[in-house]
């Protein structure tokens, strides 16, 4: 459960930073709900997304059909970024790709639009299919 909450927290932080790039930190109330390990994992995901944004966005764009990255809503874009960052840059205690996709789909069901979860599942399945194939 700790990683689920950490991914959710990372999404909220990235969303806040995209809406207002001057946002220093998201409210302490949200991060206080995380364990130390969860906070560390959330911070790691946010850092990896920020460090590797261009490469991650490049992976997303390769699988968009008739869409550009700028057309994606902020939530969907950041859910994809978090999952791809976890696929590519987590080396210790790495979750299975199916678990990462499922977690992203669950975030999309809660925070995304009506069909966001299908879109997220499709893009991430394509990304992981290419990496496995």
C-alpha angles and dihedrals in degrees: 000000000000093000092048090055090044092054090048091050091048089053091052092048094048091046091051092048092050093049092045115013090193091064104124098191138346115250116297089231091071096047092043088065090063126085116240089258091049092049090049092051092046091050089048092053093048091048093049092049090051095045095046102029095126094051093043092048089049090057091050093048092053090065100040113107116204090345136098126213091250090059093060117095115249095248096052092045092052094045088055092046093051093049094047091047089053091048093049108031109031110096106159120063090356117189120230113268091241090056091050091050092047091050090050091050090051091051089050091052090055102036106018134076126279096282099023093110091060092048092048091048092050096049095044092046089053092048093049093041090058092048092050096043 
